[in-house]
Short mmCIF file of C-alpha atoms in Angstrom, two decimals:
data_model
loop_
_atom_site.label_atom_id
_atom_site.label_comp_id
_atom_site.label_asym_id
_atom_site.label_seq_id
_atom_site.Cartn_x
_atom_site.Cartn_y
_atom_site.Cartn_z
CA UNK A 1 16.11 17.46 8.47
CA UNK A 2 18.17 14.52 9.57
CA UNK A 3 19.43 15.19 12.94
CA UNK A 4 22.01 12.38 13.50
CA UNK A 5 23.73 13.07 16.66
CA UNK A 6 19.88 13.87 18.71
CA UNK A 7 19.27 10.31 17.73
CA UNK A 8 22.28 8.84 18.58
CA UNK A 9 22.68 10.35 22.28
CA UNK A 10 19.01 9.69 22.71
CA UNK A 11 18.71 6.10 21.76
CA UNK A 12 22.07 5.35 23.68
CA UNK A 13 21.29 6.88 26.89
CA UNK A 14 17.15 5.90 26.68
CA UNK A 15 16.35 9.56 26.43
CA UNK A 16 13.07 11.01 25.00
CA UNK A 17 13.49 12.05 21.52
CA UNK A 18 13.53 15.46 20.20
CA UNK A 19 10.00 15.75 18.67
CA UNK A 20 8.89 18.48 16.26
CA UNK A 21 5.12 18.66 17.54
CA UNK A 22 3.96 20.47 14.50
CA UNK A 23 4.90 21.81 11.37
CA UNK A 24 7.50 24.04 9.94
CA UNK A 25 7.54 26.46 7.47
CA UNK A 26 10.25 27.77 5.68
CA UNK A 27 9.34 31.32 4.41
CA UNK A 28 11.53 33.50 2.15
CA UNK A 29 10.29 36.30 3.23
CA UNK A 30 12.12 38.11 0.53
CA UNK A 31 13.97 37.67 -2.70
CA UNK A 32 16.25 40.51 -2.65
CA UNK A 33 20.03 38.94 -1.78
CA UNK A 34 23.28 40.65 -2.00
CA UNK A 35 24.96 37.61 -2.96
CA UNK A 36 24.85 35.57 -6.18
CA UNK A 37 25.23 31.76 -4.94
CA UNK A 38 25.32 29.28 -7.40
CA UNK A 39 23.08 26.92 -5.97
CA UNK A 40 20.56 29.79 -5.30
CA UNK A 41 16.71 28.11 -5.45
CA UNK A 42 14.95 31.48 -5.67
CA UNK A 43 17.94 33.03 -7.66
CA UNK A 44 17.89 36.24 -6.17
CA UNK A 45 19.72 39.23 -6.37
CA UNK A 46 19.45 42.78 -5.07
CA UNK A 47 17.07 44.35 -7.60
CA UNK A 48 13.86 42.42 -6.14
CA UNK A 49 11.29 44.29 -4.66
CA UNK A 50 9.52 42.80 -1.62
CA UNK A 51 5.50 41.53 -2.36
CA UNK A 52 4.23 40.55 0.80
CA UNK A 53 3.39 43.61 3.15
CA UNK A 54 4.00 43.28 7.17
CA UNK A 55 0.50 43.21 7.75
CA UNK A 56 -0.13 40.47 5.33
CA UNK A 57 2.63 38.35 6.70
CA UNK A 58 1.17 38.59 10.38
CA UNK A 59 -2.15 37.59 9.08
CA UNK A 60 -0.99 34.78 8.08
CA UNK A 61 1.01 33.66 10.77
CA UNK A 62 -1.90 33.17 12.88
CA UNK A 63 -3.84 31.32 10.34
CA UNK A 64 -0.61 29.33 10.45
CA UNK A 65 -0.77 28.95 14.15
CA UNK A 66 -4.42 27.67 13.73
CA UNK A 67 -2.79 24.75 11.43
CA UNK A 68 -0.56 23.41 13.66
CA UNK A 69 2.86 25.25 12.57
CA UNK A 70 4.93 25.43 15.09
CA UNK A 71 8.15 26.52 13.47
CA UNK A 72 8.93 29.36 11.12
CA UNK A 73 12.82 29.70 9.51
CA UNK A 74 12.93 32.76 8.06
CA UNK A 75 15.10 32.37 4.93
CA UNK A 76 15.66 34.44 1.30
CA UNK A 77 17.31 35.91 -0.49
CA UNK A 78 19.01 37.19 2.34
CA UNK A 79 15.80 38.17 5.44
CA UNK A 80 17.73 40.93 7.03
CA UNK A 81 17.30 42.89 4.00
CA UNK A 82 13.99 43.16 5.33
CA UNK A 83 13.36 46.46 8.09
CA UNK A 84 10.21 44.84 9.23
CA UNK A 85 12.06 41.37 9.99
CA UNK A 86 12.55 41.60 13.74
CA UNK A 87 8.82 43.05 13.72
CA UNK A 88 7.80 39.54 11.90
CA UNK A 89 9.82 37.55 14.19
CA UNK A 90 8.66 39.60 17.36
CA UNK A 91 5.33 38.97 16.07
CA UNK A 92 6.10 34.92 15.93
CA UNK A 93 7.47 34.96 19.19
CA UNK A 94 4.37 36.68 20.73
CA UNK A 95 2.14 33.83 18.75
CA UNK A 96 4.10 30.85 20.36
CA UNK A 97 5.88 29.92 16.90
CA UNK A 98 9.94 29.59 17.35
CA UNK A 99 11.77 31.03 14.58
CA UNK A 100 14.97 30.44 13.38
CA UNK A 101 17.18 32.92 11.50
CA UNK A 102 19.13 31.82 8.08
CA UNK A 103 21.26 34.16 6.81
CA UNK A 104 24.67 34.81 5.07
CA UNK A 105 25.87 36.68 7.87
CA UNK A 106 27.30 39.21 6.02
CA UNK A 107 24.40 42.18 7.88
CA UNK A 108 25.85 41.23 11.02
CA UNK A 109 27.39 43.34 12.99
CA UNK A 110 28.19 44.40 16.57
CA UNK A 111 25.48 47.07 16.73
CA UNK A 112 22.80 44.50 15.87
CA UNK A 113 24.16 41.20 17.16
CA UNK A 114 22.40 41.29 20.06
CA UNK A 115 19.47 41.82 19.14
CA UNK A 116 19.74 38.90 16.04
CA UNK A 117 20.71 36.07 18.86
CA UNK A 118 18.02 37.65 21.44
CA UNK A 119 15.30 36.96 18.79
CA UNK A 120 15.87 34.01 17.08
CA UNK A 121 16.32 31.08 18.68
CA UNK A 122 19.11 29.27 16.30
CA UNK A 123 20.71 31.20 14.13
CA UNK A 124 22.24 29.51 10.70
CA UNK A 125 24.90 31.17 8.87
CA UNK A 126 25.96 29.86 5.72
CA UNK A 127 29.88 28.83 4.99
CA UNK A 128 30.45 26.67 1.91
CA UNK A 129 33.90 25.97 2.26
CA UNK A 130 37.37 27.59 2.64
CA UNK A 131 37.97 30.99 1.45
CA UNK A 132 38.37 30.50 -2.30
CA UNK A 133 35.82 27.98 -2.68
CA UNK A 134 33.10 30.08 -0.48
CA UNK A 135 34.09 33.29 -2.03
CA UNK A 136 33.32 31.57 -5.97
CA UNK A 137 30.54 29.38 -4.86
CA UNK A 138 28.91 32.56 -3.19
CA UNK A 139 29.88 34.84 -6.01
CA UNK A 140 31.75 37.82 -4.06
CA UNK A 141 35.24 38.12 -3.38
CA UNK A 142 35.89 38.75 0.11
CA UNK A 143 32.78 37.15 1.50
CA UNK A 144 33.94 34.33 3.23
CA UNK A 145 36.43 36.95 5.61
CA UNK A 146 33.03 38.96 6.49
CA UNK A 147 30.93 35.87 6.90
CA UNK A 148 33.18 34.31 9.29
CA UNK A 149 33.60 37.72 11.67
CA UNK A 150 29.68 37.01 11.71
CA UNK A 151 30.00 33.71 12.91
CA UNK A 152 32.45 34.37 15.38
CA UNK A 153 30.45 37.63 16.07
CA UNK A 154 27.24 35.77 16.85
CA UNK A 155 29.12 32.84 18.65
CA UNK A 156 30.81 34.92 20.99
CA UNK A 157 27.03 35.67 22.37
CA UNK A 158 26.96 32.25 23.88
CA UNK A 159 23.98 31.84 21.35
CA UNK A 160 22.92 28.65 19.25
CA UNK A 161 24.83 29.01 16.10
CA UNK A 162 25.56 26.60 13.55
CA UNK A 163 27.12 26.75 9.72
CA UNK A 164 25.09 25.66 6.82
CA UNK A 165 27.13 23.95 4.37
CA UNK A 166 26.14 22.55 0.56
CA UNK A 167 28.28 19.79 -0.53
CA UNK A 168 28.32 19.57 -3.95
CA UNK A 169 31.11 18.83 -6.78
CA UNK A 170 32.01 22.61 -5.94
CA UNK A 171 32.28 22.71 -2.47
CA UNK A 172 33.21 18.82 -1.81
CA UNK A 173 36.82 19.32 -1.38
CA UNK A 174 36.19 21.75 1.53
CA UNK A 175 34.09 18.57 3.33
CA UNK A 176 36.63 17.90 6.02
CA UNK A 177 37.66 21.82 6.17
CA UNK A 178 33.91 22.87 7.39
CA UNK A 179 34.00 19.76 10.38
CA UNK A 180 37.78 21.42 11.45
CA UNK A 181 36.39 24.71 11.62
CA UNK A 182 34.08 24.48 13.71
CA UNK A 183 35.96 22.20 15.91
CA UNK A 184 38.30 25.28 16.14
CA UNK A 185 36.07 27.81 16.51
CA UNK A 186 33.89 25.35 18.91
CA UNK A 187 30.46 26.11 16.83
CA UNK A 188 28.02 24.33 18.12
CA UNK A 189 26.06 22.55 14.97
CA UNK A 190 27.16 21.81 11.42
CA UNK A 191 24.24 21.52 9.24
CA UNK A 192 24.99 19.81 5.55
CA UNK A 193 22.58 20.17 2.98
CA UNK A 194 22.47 18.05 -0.28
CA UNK A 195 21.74 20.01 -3.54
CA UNK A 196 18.36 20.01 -4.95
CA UNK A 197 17.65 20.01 -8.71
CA UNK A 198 15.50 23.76 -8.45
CA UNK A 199 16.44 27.40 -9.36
CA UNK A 200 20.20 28.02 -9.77
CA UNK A 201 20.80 24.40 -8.45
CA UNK A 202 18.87 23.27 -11.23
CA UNK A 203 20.83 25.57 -13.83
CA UNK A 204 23.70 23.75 -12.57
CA UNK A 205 22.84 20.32 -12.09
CA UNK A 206 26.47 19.13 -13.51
CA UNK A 207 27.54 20.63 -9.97
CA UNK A 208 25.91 17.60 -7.81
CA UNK A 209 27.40 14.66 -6.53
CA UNK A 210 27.92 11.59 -7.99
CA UNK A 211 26.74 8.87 -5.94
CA UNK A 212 30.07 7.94 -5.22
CA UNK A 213 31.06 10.69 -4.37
CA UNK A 214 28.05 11.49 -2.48
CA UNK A 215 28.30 8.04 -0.30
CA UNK A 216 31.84 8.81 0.59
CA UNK A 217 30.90 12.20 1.69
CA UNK A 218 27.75 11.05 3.94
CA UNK A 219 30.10 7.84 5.33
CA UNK A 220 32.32 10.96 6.54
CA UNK A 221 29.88 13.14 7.99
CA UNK A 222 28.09 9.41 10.12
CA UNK A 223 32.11 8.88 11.27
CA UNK A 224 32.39 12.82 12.35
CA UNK A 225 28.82 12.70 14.21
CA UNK A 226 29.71 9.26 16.47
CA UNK A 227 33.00 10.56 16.72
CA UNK A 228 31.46 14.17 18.50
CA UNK A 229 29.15 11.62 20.37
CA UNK A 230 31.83 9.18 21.76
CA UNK A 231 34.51 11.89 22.61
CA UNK A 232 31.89 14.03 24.29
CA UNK A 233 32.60 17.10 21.60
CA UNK A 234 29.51 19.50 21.84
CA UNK A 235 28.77 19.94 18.14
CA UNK A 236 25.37 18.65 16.61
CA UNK A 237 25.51 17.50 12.91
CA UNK A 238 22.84 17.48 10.76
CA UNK A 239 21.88 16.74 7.08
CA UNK A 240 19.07 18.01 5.13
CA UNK A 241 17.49 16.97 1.54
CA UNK A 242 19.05 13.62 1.89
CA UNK A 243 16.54 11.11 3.88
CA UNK A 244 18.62 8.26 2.95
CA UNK A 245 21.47 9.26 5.13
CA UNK A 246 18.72 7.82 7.60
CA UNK A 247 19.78 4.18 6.24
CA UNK A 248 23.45 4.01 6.03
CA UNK A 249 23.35 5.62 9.69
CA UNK A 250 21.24 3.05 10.83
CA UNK A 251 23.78 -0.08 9.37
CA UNK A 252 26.89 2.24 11.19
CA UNK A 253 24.68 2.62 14.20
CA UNK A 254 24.30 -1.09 14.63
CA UNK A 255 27.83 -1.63 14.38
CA UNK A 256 28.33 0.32 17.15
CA UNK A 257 25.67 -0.31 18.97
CA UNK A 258 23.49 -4.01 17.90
CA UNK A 259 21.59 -4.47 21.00
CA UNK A 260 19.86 -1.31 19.75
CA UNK A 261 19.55 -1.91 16.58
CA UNK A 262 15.74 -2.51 16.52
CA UNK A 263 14.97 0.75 18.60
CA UNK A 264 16.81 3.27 16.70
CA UNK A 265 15.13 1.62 13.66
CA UNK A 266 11.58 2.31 14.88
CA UNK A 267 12.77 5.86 16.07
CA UNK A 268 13.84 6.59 12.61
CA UNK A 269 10.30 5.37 11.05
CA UNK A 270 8.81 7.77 13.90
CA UNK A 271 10.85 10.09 12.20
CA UNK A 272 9.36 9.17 8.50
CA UNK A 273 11.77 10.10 5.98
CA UNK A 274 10.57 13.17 3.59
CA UNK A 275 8.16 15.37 5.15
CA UNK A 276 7.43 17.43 2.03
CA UNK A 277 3.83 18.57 2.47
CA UNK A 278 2.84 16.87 5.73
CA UNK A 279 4.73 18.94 8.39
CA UNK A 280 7.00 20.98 6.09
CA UNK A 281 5.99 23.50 3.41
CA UNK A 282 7.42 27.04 2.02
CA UNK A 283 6.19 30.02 1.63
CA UNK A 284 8.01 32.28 -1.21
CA UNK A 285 8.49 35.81 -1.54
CA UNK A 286 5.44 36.25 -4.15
CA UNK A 287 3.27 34.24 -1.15
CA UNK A 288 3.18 30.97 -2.89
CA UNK A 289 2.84 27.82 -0.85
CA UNK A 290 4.54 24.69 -1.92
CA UNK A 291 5.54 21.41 0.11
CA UNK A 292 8.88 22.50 0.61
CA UNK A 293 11.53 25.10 -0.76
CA UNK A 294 12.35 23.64 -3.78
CA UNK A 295 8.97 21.56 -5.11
CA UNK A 296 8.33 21.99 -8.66
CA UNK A 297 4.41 23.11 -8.22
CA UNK A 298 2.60 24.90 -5.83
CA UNK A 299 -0.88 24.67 -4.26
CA UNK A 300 -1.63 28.00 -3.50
CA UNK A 301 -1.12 31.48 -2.43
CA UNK A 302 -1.80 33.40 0.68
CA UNK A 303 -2.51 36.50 -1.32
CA UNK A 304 -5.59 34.97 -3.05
CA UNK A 305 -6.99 32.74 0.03
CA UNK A 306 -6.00 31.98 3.32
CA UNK A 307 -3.32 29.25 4.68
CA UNK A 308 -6.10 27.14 6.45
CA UNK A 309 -7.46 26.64 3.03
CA UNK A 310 -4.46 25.71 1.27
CA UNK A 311 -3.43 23.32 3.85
CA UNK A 312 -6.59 21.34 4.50
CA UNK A 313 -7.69 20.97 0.46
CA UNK A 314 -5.84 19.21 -2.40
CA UNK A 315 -5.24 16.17 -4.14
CA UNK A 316 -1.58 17.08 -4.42
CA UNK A 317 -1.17 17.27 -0.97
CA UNK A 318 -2.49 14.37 0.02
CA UNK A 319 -0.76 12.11 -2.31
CA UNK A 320 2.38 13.59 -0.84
CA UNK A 321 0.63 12.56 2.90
CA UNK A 322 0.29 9.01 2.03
CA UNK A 323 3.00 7.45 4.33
CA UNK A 324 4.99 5.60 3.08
CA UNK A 325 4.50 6.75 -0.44
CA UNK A 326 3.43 4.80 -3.25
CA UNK A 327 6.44 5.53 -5.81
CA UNK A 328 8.18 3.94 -8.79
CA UNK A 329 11.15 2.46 -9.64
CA UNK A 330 14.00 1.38 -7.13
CA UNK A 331 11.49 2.58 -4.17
CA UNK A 332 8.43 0.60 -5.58
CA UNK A 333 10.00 -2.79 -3.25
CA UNK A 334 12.66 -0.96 -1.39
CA UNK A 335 12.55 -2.24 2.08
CA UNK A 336 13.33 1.09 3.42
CA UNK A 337 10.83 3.40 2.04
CA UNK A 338 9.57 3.58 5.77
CA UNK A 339 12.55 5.44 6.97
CA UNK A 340 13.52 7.42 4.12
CA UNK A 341 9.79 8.18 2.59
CA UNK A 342 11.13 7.88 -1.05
CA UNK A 343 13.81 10.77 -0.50
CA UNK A 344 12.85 14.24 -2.75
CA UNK A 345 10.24 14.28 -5.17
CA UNK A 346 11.86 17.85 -6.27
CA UNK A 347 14.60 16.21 -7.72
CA UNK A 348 12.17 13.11 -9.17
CA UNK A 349 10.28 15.84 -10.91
CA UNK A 350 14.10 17.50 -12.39
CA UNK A 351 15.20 14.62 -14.05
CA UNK A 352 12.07 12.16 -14.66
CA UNK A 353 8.97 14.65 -15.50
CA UNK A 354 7.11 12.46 -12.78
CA UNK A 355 6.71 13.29 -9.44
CA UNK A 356 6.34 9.45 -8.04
CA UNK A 357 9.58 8.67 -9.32
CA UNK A 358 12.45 7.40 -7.04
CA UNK A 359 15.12 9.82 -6.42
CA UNK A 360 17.80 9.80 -8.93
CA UNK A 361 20.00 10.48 -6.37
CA UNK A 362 19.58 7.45 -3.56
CA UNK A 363 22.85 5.69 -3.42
CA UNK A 364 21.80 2.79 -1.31
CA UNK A 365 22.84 -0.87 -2.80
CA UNK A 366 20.51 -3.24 -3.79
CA UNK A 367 21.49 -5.18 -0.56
CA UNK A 368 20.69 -2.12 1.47
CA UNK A 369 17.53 -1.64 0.34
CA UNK A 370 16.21 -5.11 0.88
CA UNK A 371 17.92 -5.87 3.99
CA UNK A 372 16.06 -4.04 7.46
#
């Protein structure tokens, strides 16, 4: 995750930065969904029967705290479908690990609200756009009516909340539409993810952005996120699945800023681009570990041994630990392979067969890549 308005107020006003001190997971902890999203990486629906048992899970939580993860977002399908999810999360809690909740919103309610914000500590609901376009992209008519009561229903708690948006050709003309919402409904964090070529997002790669389109859409979001800086608007933007956003808001942060220039640079290489098997990694409903949510291969399963194993052993993993990586094509002499760390290797995999491969979808210039 790219969080561009943490590193703006922090390099601007000398402020420590917002570390992540461990790793996070990102565990479906079920594939059952009542929702049919089109970009849908696990492609679930409600006929799916849960694998992992509560016991199981909590076993291997703590073999998870013994590796250093310090973050758990529990994700789907849709996780409230779950009974033994606040008994998971409890469980994280008790074990040190924050959790974060990421849901469709549409189990919400005011019966259970309380107890959704009083658990998690962030709490993403998903909104891809205005009503028509979230209602089709999401595949239920009347969704985006209910998802927005949740919203407003968890908001009202004085709770972190925050929408998750996926631009894609879909959901692009809704771009400005998901910024004015939440300016209107004062919601604290947008989060914008970019589609990744895996499950239903692979079944429908025609739906991604061109790069055109996709640098048009990032140069928005960078003007929205100094914009919420400079006015003092309280709303925290952040991208995901996209570490080359990292580079374009570096050249708009030195316009603004050139005296600091150099130190938000050497914050973002802190940062290190694509983390996808050193301090991220997913866990699926079936209990298979792979580097992150939508990697093409996995390297093990917490059925058959436990985490510590999987984590510590492999060649694939570390390859994928090698900072920066050694990859082909347009990233083999990019100059900015330190920041972004060669961007997904997911969608490498999609379109090239080859894991090492740039990412089809970096939309940096020539001149951008070789200038620091």
């Amino acid at each position: 995750m790219f969080r561009l308005s943490n590193l703006i107020s922090s390099v601007v006003e000398n402020r420590p930065e917002r570390t992540l001190n461990g790793s996070i997971a990102i565990w479906n902890f079920t594939n059952r969904c009542n929702l049919s999203c089109l970009h849908c990486y696990s492609k679930s629906t409600l006929d799916e029967v849960d694998t992992l048992t509560t016991e199981q899970i909590k076993k291997t939580i703590l073999e998870m705290k013994e590796n250093g993860v310090k973050f758990i977002i529990f994700s789907g399908g849709e996780p409230l479908t779950r009974k033994d999810l606040f008994e998971i999360a409890d469980f994280c809690k008790d074990n040190g690990i924050v959790t974060y909740l990421s849901s469709n919103g549409l189990y919400f309610t005011s019966k259970n609200i309380q107890r959704i914000v009083d658990t998690f500590n962030y709490v993403g609901v998903s909104i891809d756009g205005d009503e028509p376009t979230h209602d089709h992209f999401r595949g239920l008519k009347g969704a985006f009516v209910e998802t927005l009561k949740a919203v407003k229903l968890a908001n009202a708690t004085g709770a972190k909340v925050g929408i998750r948006y996926t631009i894609t050709k879909e959901t692009l003309g809704s771009l400005e539409y998901i910024f004015d919402l939440a300016e209107r409904e004062n919601i604290p964090k947008i989060y914008v993810s970019h589609l990744v070529y895996s499950g239903r997002g692979l079944d429908n790669l025609k739906m991604d952005l061109t790069k055109e389109q996709r640098r048009k859409s990032v140069e928005f979001i960078l003007k929205k996120a100094f914009e919420y800086y400079e006015t003092g608007r309280d709303i925290e933007i952040v991208t995901g699945n996209m570490e080359q956003d990292a580079i374009l808001f570096l050249n708009e942060f030195a316009s603004r800023y050139p005296d600091l220039k150099s130190k938000m640079r050497e914050r973002l290489v802190k940062w290190g681009g694509n983390s996808a098997g050193r301090n991220l990694l997913n866990i699926n409903s079936e209990g298979d570990v792979r580097p992150d949510p939508f990697f093409p291969l996995t390297v093990g399963n917490i059925i058959e041994e436990d985490f510590g194993s999987i984590w510590q052993n492999g060649k694939l993993l570390d390859e994928l630990r090698v900072y920066p990586r050694k990859l082909s094509g347009v990233c083999e002499n990019c100059e900015q392979i330190d920041i972004c760390n060669g961007g997904s290797r997911a969608r490498a995999y999609a379109i090239t067969g080859d894991l090492w491969s740039e990412d089809p979808s970096c939309y940096l210039t020539k001149e951008e890549r070789e200038s620091k």
